[in-house]
PDB file of C-alpha atoms in Angstrom:
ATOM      1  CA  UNK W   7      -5.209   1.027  18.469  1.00 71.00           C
ATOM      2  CA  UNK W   8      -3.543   0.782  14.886  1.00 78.00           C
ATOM      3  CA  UNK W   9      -5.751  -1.083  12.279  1.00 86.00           C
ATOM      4  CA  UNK W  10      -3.642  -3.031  11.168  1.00 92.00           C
ATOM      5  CA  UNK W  11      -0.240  -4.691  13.349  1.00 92.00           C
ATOM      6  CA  UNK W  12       2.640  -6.179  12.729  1.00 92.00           C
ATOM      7  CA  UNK W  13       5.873  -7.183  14.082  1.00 83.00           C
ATOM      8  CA  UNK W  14       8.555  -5.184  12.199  1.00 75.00           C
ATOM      9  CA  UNK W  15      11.135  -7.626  12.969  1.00 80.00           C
ATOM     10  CA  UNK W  16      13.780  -7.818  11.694  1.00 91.00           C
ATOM     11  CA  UNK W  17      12.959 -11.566  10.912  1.00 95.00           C
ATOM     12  CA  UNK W  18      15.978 -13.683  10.135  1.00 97.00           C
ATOM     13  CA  UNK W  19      15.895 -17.042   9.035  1.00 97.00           C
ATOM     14  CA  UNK W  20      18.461 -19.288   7.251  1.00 97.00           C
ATOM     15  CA  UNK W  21      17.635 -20.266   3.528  1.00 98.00           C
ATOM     16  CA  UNK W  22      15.555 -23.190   3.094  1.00 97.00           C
ATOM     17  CA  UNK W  23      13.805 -22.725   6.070  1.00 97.00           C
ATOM     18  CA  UNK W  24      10.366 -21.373   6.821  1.00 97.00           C
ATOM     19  CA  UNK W  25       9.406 -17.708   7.409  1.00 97.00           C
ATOM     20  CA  UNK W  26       6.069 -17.178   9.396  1.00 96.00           C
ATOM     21  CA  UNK W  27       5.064 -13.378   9.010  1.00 97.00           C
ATOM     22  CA  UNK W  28       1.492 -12.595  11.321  1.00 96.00           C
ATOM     23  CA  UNK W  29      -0.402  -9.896  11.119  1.00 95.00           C
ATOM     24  CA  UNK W  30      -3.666  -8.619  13.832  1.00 95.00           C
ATOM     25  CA  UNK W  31      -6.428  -6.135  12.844  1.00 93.00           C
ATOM     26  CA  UNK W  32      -8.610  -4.508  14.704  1.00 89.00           C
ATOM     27  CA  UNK W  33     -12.334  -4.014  12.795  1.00 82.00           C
ATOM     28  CA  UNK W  34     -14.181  -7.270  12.784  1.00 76.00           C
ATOM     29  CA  UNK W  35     -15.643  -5.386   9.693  1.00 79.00           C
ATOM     30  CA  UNK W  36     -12.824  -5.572   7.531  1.00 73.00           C
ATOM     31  CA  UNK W  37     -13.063  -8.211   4.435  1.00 79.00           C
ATOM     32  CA  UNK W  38     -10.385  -8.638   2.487  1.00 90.00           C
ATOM     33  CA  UNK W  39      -7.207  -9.492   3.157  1.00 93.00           C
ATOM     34  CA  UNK W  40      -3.515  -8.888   1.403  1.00 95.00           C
ATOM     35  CA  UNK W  41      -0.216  -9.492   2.011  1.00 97.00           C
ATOM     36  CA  UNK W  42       2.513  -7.386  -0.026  1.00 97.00           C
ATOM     37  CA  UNK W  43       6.687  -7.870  -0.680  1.00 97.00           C
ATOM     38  CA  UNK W  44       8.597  -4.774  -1.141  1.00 97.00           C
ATOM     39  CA  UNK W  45      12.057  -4.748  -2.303  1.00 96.00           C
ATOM     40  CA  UNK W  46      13.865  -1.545  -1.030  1.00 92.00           C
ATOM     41  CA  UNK W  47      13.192   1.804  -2.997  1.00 90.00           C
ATOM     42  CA  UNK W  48      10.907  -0.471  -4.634  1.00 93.00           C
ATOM     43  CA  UNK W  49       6.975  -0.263  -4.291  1.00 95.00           C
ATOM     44  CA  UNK W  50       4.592  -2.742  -3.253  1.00 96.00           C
ATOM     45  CA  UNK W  51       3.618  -5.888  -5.358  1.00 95.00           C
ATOM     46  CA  UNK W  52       0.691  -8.232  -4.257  1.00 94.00           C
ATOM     47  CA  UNK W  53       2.093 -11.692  -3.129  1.00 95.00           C
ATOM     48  CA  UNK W  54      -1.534 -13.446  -1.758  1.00 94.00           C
ATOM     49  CA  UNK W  55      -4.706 -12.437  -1.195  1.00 94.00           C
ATOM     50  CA  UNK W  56      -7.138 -14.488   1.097  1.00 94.00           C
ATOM     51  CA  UNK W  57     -11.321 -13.452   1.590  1.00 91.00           C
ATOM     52  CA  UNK W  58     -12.208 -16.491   3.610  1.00 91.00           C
ATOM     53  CA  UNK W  59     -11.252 -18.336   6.409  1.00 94.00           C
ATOM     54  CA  UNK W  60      -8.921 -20.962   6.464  1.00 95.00           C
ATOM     55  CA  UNK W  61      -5.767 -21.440   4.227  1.00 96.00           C
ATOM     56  CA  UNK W  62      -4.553 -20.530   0.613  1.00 96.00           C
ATOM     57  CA  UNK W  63      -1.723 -21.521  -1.044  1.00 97.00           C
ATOM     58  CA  UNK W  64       0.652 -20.428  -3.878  1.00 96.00           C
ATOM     59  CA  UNK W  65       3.315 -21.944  -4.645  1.00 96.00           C
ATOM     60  CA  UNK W  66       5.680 -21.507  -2.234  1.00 97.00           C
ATOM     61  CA  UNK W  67       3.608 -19.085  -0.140  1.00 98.00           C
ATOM     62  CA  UNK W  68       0.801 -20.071   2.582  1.00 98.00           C
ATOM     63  CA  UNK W  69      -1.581 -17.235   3.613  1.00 97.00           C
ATOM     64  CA  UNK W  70      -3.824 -18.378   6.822  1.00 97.00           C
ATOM     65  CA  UNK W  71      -6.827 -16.344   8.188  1.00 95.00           C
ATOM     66  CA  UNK W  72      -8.704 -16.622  11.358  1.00 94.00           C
ATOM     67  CA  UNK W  73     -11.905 -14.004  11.605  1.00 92.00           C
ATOM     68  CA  UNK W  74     -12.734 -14.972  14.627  1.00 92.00           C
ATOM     69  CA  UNK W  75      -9.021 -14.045  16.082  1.00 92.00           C
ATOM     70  CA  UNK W  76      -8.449 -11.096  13.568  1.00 93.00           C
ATOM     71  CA  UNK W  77      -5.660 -12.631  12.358  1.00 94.00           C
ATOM     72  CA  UNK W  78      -3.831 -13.335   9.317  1.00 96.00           C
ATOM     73  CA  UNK W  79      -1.040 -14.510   8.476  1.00 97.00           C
ATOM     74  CA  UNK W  80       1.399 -15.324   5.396  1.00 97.00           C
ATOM     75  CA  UNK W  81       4.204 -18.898   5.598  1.00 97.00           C
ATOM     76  CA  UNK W  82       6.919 -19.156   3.398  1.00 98.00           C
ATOM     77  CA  UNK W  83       8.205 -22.546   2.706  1.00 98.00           C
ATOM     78  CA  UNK W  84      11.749 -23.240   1.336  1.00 98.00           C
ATOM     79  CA  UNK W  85      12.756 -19.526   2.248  1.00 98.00           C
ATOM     80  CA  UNK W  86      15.018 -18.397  -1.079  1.00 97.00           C
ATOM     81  CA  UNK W  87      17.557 -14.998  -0.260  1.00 97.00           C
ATOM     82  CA  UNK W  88      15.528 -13.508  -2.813  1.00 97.00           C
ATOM     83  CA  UNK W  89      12.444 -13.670  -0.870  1.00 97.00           C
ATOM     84  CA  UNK W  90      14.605 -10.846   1.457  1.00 97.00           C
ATOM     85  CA  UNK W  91      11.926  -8.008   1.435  1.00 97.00           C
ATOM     86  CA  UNK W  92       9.513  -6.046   3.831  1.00 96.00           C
ATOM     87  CA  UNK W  93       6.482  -7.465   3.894  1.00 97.00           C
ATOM     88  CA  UNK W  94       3.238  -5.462   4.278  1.00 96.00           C
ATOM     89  CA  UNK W  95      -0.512  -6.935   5.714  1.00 96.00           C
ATOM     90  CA  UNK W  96      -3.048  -4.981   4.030  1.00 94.00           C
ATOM     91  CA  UNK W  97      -7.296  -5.335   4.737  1.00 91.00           C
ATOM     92  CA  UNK W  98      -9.723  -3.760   3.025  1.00 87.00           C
ATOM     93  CA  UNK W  99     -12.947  -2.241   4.148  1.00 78.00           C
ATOM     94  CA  UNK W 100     -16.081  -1.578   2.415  1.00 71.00           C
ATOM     95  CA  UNK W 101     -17.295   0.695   4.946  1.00 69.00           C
ATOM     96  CA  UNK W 102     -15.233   3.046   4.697  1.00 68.00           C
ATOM     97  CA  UNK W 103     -15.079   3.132   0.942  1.00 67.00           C
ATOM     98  CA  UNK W 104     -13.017   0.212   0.389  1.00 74.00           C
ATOM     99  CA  UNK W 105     -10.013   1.811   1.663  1.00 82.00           C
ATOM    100  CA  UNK W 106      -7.012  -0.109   2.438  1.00 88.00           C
ATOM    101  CA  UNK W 107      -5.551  -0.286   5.894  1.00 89.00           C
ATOM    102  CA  UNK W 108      -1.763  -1.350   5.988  1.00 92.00           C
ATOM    103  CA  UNK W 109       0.663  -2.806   8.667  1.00 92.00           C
ATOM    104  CA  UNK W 110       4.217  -1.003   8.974  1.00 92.00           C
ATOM    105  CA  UNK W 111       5.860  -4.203   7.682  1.00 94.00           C
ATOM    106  CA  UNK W 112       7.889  -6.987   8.799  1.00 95.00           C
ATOM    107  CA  UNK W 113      11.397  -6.909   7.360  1.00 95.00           C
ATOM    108  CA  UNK W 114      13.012 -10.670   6.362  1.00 96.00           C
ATOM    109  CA  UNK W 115      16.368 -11.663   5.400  1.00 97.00           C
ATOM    110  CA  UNK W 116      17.243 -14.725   4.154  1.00 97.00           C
ATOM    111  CA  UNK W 117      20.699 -16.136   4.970  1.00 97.00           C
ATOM    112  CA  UNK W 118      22.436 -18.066   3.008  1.00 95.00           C
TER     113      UNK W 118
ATOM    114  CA  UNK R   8      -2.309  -6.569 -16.699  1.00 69.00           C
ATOM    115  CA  UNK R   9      -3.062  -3.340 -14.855  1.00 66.00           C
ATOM    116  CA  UNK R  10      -0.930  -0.161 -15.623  1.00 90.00           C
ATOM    117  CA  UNK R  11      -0.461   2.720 -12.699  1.00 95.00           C
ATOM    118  CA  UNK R  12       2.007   5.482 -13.902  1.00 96.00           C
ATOM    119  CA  UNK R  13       3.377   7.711 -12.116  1.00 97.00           C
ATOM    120  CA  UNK R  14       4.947  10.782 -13.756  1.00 92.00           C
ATOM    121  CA  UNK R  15       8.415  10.699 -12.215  1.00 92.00           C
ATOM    122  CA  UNK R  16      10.742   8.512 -10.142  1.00 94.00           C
ATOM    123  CA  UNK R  17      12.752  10.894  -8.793  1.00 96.00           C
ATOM    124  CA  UNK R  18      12.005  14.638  -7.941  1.00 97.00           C
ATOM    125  CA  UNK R  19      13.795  17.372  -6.264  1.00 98.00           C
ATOM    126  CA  UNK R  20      12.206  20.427  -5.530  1.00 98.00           C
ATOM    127  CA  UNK R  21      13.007  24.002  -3.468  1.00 98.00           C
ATOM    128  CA  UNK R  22      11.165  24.558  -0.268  1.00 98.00           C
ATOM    129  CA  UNK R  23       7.745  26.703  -1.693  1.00 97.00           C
ATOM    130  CA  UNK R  24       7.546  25.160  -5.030  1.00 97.00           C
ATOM    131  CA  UNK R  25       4.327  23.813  -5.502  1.00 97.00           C
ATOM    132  CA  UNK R  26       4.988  20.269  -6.930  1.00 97.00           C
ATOM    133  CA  UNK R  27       2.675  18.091  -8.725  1.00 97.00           C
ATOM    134  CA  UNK R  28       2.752  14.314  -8.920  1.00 98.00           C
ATOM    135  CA  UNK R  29       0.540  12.545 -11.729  1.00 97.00           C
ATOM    136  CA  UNK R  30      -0.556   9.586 -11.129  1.00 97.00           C
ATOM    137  CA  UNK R  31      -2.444   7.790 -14.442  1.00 97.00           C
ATOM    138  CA  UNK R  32      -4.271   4.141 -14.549  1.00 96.00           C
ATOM    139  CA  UNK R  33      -5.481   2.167 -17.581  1.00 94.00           C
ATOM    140  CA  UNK R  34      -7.852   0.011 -15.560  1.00 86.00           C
ATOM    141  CA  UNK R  35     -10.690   1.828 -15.158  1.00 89.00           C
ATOM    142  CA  UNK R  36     -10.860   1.653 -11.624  1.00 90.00           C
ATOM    143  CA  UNK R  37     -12.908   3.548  -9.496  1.00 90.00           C
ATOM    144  CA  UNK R  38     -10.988   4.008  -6.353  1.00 92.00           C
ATOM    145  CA  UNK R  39      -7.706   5.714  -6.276  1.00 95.00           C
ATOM    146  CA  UNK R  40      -5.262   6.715  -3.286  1.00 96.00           C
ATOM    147  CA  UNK R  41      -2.304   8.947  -2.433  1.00 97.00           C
ATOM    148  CA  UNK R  42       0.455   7.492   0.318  1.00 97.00           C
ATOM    149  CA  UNK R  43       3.392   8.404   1.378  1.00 97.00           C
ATOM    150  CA  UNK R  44       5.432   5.808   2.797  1.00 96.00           C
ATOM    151  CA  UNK R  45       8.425   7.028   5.269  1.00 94.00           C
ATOM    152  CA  UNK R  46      10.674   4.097   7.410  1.00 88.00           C
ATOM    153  CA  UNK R  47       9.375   3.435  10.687  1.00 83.00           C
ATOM    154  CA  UNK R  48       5.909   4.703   9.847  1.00 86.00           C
ATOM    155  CA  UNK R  49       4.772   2.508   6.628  1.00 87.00           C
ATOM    156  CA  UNK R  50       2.021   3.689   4.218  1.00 92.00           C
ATOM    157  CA  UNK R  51       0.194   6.763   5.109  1.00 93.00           C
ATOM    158  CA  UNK R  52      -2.960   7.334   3.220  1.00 93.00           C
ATOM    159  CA  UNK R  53      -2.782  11.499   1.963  1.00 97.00           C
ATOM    160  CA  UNK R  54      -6.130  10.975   0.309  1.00 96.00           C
ATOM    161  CA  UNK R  55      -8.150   8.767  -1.762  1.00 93.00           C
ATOM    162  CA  UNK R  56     -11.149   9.703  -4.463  1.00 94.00           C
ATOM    163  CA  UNK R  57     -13.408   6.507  -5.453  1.00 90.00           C
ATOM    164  CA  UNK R  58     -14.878   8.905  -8.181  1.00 90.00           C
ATOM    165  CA  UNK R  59     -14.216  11.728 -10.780  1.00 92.00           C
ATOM    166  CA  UNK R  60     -14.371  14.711  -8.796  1.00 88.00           C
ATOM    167  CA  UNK R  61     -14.836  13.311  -5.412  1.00 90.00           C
ATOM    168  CA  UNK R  62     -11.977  13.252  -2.590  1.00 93.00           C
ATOM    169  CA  UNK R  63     -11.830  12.131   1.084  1.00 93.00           C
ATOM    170  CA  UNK R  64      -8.981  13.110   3.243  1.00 94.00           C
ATOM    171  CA  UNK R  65      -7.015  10.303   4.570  1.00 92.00           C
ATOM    172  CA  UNK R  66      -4.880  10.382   7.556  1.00 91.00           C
ATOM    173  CA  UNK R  67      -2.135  12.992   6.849  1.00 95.00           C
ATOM    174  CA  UNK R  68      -4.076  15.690   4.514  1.00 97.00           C
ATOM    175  CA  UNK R  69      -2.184  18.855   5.811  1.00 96.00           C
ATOM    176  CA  UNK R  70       0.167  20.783   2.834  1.00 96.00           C
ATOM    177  CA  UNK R  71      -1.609  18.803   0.532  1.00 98.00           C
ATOM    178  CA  UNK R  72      -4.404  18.780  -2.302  1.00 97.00           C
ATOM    179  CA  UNK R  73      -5.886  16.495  -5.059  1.00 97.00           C
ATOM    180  CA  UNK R  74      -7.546  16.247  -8.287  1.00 97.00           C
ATOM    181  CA  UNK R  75      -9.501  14.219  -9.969  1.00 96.00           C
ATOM    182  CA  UNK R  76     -10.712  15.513 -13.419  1.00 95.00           C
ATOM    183  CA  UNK R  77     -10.748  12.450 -15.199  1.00 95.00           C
ATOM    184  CA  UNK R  78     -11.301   8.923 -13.659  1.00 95.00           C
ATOM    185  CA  UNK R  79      -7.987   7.516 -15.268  1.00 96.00           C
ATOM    186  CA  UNK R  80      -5.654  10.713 -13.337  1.00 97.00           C
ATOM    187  CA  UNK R  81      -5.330  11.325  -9.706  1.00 97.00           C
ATOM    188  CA  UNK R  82      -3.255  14.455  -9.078  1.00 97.00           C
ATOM    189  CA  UNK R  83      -1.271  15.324  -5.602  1.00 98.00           C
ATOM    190  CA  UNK R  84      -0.300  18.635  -4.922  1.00 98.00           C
ATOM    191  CA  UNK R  85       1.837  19.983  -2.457  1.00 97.00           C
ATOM    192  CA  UNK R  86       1.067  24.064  -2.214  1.00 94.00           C
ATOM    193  CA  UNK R  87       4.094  24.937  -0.405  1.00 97.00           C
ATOM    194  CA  UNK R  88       6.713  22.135  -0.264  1.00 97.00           C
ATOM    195  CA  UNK R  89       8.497  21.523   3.053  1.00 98.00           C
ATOM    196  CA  UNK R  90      11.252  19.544   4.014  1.00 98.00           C
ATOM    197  CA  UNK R  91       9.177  17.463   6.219  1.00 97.00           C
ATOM    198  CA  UNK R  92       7.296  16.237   2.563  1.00 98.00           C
ATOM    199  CA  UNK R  93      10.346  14.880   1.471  1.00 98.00           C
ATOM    200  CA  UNK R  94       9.334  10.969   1.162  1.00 97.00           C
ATOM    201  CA  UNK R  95       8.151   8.069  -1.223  1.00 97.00           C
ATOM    202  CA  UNK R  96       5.130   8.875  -2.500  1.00 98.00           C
ATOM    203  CA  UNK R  97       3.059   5.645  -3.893  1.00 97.00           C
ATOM    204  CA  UNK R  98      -0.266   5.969  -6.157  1.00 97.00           C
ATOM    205  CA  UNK R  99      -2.347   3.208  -5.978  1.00 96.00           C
ATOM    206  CA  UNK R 100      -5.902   2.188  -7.534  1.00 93.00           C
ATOM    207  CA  UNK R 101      -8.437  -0.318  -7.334  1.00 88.00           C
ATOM    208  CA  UNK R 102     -12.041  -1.634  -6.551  1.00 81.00           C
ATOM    209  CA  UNK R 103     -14.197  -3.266  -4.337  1.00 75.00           C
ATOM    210  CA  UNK R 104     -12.649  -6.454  -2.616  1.00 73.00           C
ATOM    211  CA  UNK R 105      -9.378  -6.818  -4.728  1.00 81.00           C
ATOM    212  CA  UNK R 106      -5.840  -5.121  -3.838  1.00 86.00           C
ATOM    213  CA  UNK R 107      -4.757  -2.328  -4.347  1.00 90.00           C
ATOM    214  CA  UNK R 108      -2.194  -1.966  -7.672  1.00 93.00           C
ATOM    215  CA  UNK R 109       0.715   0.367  -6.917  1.00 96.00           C
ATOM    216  CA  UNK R 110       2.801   2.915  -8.979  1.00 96.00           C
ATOM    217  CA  UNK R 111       6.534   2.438  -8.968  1.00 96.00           C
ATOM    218  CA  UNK R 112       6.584   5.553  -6.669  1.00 96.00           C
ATOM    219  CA  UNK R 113       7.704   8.702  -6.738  1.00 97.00           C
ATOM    220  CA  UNK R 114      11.367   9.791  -4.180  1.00 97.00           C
ATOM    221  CA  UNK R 115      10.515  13.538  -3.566  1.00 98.00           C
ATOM    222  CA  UNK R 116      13.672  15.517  -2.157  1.00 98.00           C
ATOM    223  CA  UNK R 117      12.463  18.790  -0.589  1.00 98.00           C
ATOM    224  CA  UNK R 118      15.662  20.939   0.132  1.00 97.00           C
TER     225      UNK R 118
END
């Protein structure tokens, strides 16, 4: 079982609209939580990061975690074609020296 | 705001160089990792070091090696480079419970 899941998509939706990205991980251990937009031949840059349960918001951007369901998950509200990216789930573990354990991403385009 | 450098964007390189990619931070973090992100397969972790002189092996440690004489520079080396180690390589460093800051990568073209 991977650590970290994702659907790789590709997710389409039309501009304006919301984007729902999820994201399941398997180690109940795990305690921190990040969700990542990468342009292509670009690398990673940190778009939310959520510790707790419940949601966080910024801006735009929604990021929703459930413990119990080892799930996390990021909305994006008023989806912009600039928001057209792979998006990576990342958690972080201290047991095992605080690495970081990422998804294969879930591609979006936004269509005008 | 946090600085990770890596020493070159773009490298090509002959199959049996040994190739070096620098990676440098201005953060003082302890932790620091190697990946190597292909399509299809995301972000591989080569290795990681969360101090000077210390390394772990990640998932994909075959043809390659690390350094860490200095907390600020975390070295990958490829002894004998293959075509199948042509890929994006990404440096990233951090600590305990906050992300991980990212390089702008390295392309390595192994012909």
């Amino acid at each position: 079982q991977k650590e970290v899941e994702q659907n790789s998509g590709p997710l389409s939706v039309p501009e304006g609209a919301i984007a729902s990205l999820n994201c399941t991980y398997s180690d109940r251990v795990s305690q921190s939580f990040f969700w990542y937009r990468q342009y292509s031949g670009k690398s990673p840059e940190l778009i939310m990061s959520i510790y707790s349960n419940g949601d966080k918001e910024d801006g735009r951007f929604t990021a929703q975690l459930n413990k119990a369901s080892q799930y996390v998950s990021l909305l994006i509200r008023d989806s912009q074609p600039s928001d057209s990216a792979t998006y990576l789930c990342a958690v972080n573990r201290e047991n095992t020296g605080n690495q970081f354990y990422f998804g294969t991403g879930t591609s979006l385009t936004v269509i005008p | 705001d946090v600085k990770v450098t890596q020493s070159s964007r773009y490298l090509v390189k002959r199959t049996g160089e040994k190739v070096f990619l620098e990676c440098v931070q201005d953060m003082d973090h302890e932790n620091m990792f190697w990946y190597r992100q292909d399509p299809g397969l995301g972000l591989r972790l080569i290795y990681f070091s969360y101090d000077v002189k210390m390394k772990e092996k990640g998932d994909i440690p075959e043809g390659y090696s690390v350094s860490r004489e200095k907390k600020e520079r975390f070295s990958l080396i490829l002894e004998s480079a293959s075509t199948n180690q042509t890929s994006m390589y990404l440096c990233a460093t951090g600590t305990p419970y906050t992300e991980a800051f990212f390089g702008q990568g390295t392309r390595l073209t192994v012909v």
